[in-house]
Coordinates of C-alpha atoms in Angstrom, one line a residue:
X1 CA 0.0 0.0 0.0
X2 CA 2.8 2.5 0.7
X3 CA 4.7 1.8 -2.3
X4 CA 1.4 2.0 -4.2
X5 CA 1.0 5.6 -2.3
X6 CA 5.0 6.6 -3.3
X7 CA 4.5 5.5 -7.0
X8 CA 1.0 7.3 -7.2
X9 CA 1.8 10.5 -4.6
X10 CA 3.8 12.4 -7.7
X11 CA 1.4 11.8 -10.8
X12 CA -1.2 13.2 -8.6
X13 CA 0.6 15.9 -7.7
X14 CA 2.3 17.0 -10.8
X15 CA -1.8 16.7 -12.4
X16 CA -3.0 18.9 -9.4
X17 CA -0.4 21.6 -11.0
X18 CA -1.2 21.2 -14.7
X19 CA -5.0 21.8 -13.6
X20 CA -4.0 24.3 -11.1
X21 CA -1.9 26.1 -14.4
X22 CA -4.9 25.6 -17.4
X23 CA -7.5 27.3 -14.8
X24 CA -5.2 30.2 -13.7
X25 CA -4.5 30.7 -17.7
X26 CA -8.8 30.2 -18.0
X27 CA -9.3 32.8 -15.1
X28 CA -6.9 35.0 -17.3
X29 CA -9.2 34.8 -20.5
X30 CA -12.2 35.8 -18.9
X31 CA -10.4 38.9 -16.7
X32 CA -10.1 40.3 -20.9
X33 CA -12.0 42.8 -21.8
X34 CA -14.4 42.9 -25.0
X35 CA -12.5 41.1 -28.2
X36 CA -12.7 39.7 -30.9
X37 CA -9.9 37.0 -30.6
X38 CA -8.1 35.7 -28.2
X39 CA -4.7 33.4 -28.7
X40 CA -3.5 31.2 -25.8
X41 CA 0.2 30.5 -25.1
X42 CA 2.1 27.6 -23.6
X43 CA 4.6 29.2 -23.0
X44 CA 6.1 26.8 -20.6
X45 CA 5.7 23.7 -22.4
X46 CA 7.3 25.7 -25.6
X47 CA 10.5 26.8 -23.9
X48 CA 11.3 23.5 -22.0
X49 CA 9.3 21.1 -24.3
X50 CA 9.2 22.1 -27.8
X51 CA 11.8 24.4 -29.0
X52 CA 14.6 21.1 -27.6
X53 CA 12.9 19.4 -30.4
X54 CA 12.8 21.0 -32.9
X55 CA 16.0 23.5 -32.7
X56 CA 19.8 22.1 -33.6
X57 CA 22.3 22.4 -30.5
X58 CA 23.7 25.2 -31.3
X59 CA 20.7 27.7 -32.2
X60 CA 18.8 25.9 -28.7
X61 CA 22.3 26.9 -27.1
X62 CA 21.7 30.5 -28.3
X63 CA 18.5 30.6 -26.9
X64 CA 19.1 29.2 -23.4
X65 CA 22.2 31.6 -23.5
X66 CA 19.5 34.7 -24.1
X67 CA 16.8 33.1 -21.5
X68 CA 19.8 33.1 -19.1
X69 CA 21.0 36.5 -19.7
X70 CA 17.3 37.9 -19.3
X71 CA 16.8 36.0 -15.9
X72 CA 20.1 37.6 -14.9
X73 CA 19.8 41.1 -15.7
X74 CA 16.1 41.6 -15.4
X75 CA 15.3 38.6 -13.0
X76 CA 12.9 37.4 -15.6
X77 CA 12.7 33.7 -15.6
X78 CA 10.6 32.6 -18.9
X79 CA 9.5 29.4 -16.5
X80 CA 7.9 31.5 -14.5
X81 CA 4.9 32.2 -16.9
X82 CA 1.9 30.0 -15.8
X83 CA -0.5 31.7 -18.4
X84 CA 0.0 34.1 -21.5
X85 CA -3.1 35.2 -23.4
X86 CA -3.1 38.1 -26.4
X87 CA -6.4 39.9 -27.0
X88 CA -7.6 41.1 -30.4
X89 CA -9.6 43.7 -31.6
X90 CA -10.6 44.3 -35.1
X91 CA -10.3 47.2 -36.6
X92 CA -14.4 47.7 -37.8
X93 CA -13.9 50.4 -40.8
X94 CA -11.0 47.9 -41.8
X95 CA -11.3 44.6 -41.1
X96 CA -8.6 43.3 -42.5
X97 CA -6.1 45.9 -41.3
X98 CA -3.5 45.0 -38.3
X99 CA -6.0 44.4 -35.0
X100 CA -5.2 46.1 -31.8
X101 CA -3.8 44.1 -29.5
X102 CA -3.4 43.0 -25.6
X103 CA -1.2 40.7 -23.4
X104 CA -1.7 39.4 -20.7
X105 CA 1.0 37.5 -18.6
X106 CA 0.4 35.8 -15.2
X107 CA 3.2 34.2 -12.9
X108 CA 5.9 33.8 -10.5
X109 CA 7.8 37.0 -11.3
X110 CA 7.6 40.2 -10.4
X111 CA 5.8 42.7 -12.2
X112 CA 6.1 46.0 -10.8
X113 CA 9.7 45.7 -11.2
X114 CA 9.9 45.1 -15.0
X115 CA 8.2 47.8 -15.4
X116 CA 10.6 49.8 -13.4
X117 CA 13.4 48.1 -15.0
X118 CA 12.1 49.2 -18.6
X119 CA 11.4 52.6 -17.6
X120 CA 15.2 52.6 -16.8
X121 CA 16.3 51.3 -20.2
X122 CA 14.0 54.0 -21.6
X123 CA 14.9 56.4 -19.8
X124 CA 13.3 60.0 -21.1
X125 CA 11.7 57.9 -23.8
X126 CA 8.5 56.1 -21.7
X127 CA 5.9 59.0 -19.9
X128 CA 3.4 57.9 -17.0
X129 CA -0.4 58.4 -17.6
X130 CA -3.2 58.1 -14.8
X131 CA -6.2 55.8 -15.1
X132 CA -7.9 55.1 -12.0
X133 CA -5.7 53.7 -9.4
X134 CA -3.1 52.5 -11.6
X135 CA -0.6 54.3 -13.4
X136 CA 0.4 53.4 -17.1
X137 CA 4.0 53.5 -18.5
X138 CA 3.5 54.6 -22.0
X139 CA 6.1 54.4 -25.1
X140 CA 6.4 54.5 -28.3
X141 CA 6.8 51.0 -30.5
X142 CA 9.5 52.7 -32.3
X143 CA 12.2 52.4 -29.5
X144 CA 11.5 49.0 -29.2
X145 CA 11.5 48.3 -32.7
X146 CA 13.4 50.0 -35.7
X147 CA 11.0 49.1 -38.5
X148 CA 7.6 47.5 -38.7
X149 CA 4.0 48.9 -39.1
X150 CA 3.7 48.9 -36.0
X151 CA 6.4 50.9 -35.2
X152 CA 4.8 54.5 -35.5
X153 CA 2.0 53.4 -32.7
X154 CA 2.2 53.8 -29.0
X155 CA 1.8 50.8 -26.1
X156 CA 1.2 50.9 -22.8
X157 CA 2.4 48.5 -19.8
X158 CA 1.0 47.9 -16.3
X159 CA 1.6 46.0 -13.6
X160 CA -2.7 44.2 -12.5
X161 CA -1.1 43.5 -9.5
X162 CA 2.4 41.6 -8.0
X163 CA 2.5 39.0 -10.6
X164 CA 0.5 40.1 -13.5
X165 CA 1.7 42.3 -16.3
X166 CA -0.7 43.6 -19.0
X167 CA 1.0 45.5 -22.1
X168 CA -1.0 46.5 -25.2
X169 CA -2.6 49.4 -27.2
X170 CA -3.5 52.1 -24.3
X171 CA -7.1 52.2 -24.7
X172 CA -6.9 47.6 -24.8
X173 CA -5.2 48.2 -21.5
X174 CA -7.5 50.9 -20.0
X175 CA -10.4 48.8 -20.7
X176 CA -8.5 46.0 -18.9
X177 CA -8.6 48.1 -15.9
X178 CA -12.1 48.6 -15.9
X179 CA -14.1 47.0 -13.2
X180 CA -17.6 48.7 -13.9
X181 CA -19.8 46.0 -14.2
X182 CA -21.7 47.7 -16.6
X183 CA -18.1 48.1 -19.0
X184 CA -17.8 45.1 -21.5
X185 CA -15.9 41.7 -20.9
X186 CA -14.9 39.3 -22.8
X187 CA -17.9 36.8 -24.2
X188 CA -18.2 33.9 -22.8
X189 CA -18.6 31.5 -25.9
X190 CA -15.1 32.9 -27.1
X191 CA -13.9 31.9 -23.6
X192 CA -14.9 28.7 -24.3
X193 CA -14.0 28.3 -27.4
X194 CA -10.5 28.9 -26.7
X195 CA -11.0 26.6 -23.6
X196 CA -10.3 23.3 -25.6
X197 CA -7.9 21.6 -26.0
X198 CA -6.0 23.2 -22.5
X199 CA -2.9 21.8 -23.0
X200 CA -2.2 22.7 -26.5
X201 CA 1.2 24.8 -27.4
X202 CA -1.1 27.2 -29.2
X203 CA -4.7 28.2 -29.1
X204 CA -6.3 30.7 -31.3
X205 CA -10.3 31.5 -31.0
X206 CA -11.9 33.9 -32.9
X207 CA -15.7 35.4 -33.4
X208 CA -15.8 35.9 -36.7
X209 CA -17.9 39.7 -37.8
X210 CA -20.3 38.6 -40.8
X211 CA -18.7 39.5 -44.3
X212 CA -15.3 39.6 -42.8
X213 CA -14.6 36.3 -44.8
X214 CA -16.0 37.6 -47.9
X215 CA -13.0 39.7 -48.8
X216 CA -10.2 37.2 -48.6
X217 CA -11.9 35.1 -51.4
X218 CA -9.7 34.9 -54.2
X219 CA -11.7 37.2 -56.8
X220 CA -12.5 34.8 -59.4
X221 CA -14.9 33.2 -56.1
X222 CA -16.1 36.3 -54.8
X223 CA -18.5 35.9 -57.6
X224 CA -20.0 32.6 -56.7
X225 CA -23.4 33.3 -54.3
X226 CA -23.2 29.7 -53.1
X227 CA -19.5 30.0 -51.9
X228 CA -20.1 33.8 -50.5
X229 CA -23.0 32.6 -48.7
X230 CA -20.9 29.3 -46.9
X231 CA -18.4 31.5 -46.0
X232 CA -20.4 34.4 -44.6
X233 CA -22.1 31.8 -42.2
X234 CA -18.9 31.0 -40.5
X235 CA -19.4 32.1 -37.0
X236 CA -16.6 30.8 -35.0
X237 CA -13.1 29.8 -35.8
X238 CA -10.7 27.6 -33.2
X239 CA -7.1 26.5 -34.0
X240 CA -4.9 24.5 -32.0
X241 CA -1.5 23.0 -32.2
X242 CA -0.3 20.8 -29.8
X243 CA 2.3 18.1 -29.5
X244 CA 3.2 14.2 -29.0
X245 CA 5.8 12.1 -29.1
X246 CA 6.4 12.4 -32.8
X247 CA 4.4 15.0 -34.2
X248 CA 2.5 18.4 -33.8
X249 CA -1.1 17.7 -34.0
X250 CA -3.3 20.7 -35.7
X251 CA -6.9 21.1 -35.1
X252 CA -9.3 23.9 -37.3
X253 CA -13.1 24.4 -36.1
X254 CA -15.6 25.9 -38.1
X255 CA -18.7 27.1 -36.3
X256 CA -21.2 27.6 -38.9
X257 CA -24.8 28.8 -38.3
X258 CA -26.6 25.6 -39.3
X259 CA -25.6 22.1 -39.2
X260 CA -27.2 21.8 -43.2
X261 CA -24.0 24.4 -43.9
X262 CA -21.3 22.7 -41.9
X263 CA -22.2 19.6 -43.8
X264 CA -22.1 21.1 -47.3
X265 CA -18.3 22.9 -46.0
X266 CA -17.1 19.2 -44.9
X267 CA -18.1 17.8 -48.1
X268 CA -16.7 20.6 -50.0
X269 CA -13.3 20.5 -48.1
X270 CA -13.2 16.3 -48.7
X271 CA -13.5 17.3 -52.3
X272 CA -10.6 19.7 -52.4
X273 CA -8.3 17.2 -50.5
X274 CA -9.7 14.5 -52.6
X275 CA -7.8 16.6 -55.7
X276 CA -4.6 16.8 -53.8
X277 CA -4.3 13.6 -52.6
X278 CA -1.5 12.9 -55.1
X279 CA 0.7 15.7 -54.1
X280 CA 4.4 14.1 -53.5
X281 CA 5.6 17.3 -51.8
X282 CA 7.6 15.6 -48.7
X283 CA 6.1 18.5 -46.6
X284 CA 2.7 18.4 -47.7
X285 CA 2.4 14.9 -48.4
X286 CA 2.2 14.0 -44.3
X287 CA -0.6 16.5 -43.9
X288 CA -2.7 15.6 -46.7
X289 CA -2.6 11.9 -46.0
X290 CA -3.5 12.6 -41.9
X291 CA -6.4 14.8 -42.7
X292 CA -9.4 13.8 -41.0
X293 CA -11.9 16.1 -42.1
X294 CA -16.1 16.4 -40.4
X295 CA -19.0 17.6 -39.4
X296 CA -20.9 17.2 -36.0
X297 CA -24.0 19.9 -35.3
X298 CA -23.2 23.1 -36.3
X299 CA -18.9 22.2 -36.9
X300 CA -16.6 21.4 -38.9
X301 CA -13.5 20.0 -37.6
X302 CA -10.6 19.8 -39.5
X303 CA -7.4 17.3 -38.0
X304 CA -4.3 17.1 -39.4
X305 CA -0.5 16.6 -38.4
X306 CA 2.6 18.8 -39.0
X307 CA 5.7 16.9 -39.8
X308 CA 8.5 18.1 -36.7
X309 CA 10.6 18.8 -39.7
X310 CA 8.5 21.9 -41.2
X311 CA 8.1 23.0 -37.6
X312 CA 11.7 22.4 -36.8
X313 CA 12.5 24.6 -40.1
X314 CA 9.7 27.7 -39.1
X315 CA 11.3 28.1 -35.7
X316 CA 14.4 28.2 -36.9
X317 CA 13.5 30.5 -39.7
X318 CA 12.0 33.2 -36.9
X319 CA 15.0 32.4 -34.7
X320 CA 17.8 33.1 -36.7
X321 CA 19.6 36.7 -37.5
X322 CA 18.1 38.6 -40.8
X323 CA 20.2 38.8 -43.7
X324 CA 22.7 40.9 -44.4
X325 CA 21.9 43.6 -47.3
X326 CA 24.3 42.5 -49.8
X327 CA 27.2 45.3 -50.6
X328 CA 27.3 47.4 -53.4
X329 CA 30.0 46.6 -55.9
X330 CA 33.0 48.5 -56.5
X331 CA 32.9 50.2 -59.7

């Protein structure tokens, strides 16, 4: 019985934790206020999980070296993030401009002082602004970025409270700080939409505004009333990528209005995969042969694998150094 108690003591524990971690990042998501997307973020299980897989020695090296170096000189321990969530707002004159944007970060670490800390690397650039009880740190993108659309826009940072950091477009963040029950929070069927699947390396949920799917049909469909009107019943969209032992599971969810339109978008996706079924690509090959494509109610689901080699060569893609522009030649 005790050894039975020894042997079973530790899985129950380290269960308690991952529980204890998905409702903490759960709580997060509904604390957001009023958005139109929400993406989820293992960050965690990427760090010590994930990026060993899929980097080579040397570049996971270089990364460790930088993890290191921030927990040094900041105190900032990337392990120390139990929950990461980034809000998103559409832009409604233009919906397929860049949304505004919020993160939220919850952990062991201490938030007022990396605030402080980056109001000390900026110094004279970084102003303080009121809003209730709190006070925001506001800056400019361009001093933390040299190029970028974004760069010309402002963010602000605040501590919520000892180990909770929110940083984001100032009015994303001021309406984060409202606690008027009457001011808007976050819906609860995107909160649990992006509730599946808890212990997934990525989770993105969206509710999608009708028409905004209309404008990315390529424009030799944009004339078809049958394919407008699938696509403008699309209510909800879920993706999720998680991983096992040998590859990185992808999930896609289509919430359509009816369950007579999710049907008709399963069959029409089968056909479509049906026509590429005899693609040799050795990247695309894996995923066509592993998708599962269906309908149950009002969804489509879409599964499908990603080969650890196109996710080792992404990641290493984002992670390494941009090119050098190449010299002029000597005339």
């Amino acid at each position: 019985m005790k050894s039975l108690l020894r042997t079973r003591l530790p899985l129950v524990l380290i269960a308690m934790v991952i529980c204890a971690a998905a409702a903490r990042g759960q709580n997060l998501i509904t604390s957001l206020p009023e958005s139109d997307a929400v993406m989820s973020v293992n960050v965690r299980r990427i760090v010590t999980e994930a990026l060993p897989r899929v980097l080579p020695p040397e570049q996971l090296s270089q990364v460790q070296a930088a993890l290191a170096k921030a927990k040094q000189v900041a105190g900032f321990d990337v392990a120390n993030i139990e929950a990461a969530v980034v809000g998103m707002r559409l832009n409604r004159s233009a919906p397929l401009s860049a949304p505004s944007m919020l993160l939220v970060m919850h952990g062991s670490f201490n938030a007022d002082a990396l605030v402080s800390l980056l109001k000390i690397g900026l110094s004279g650039k970084t102003r303080d602004e009121k809003y209730g009880a709190k006070t925001l740190t506001v800056l400019k993108l361009s001093d933390l970025m040299k190029s970028g659309p974004a760069a010309a826009t402002e963010a602000a940072i605040v501590a919520l409270d000892g180990g909770t950091l929110a940083v984001g477009a100032p009015a994303y963040v001021k309406a984060m700080l409202d606690t008027d029950a009457s001011k808007s929070r976050i819906k609860p069927e995107l909160a649990q939409l992006v509730g599946r699947e808890p212990d997934a390396l990525i989770r993105i949920a969206a509710l999608v505004p009708q028409g905004l799917f209309a404008g990315l049909l390529p424009k030799d469909a944009q004339g078809s009333e049958e394919i407008g009107r699938l696509v403008g019943s699309i209510e909800q969209l879920y993706i999720g990528l998680n991983m096992d032992a040998q590859v990185f599971p992808l999930s896609l969810i289509l919430k359509m209005n009816t369950a007579e339109n999710a049907r008709a978008v399963a069959g029409l996706l089968q056909m479509v995969t049906q026509m590429g079924a005899n693609i040799q690509d050795k990247n695309v090959k894996p995923i066509i042969d592993a998708l599962k494509i269906t309908s149950e109610g009002t969804e489509v689901q879409v599964r499908t694998v990603l080969p650890q080699d196109l996710i080792a060569s992404f990641v290493r893609g984002l992670l390494s150094p941009p090119a050098k522009p190449a010299e002029p030649k000597k005339q």
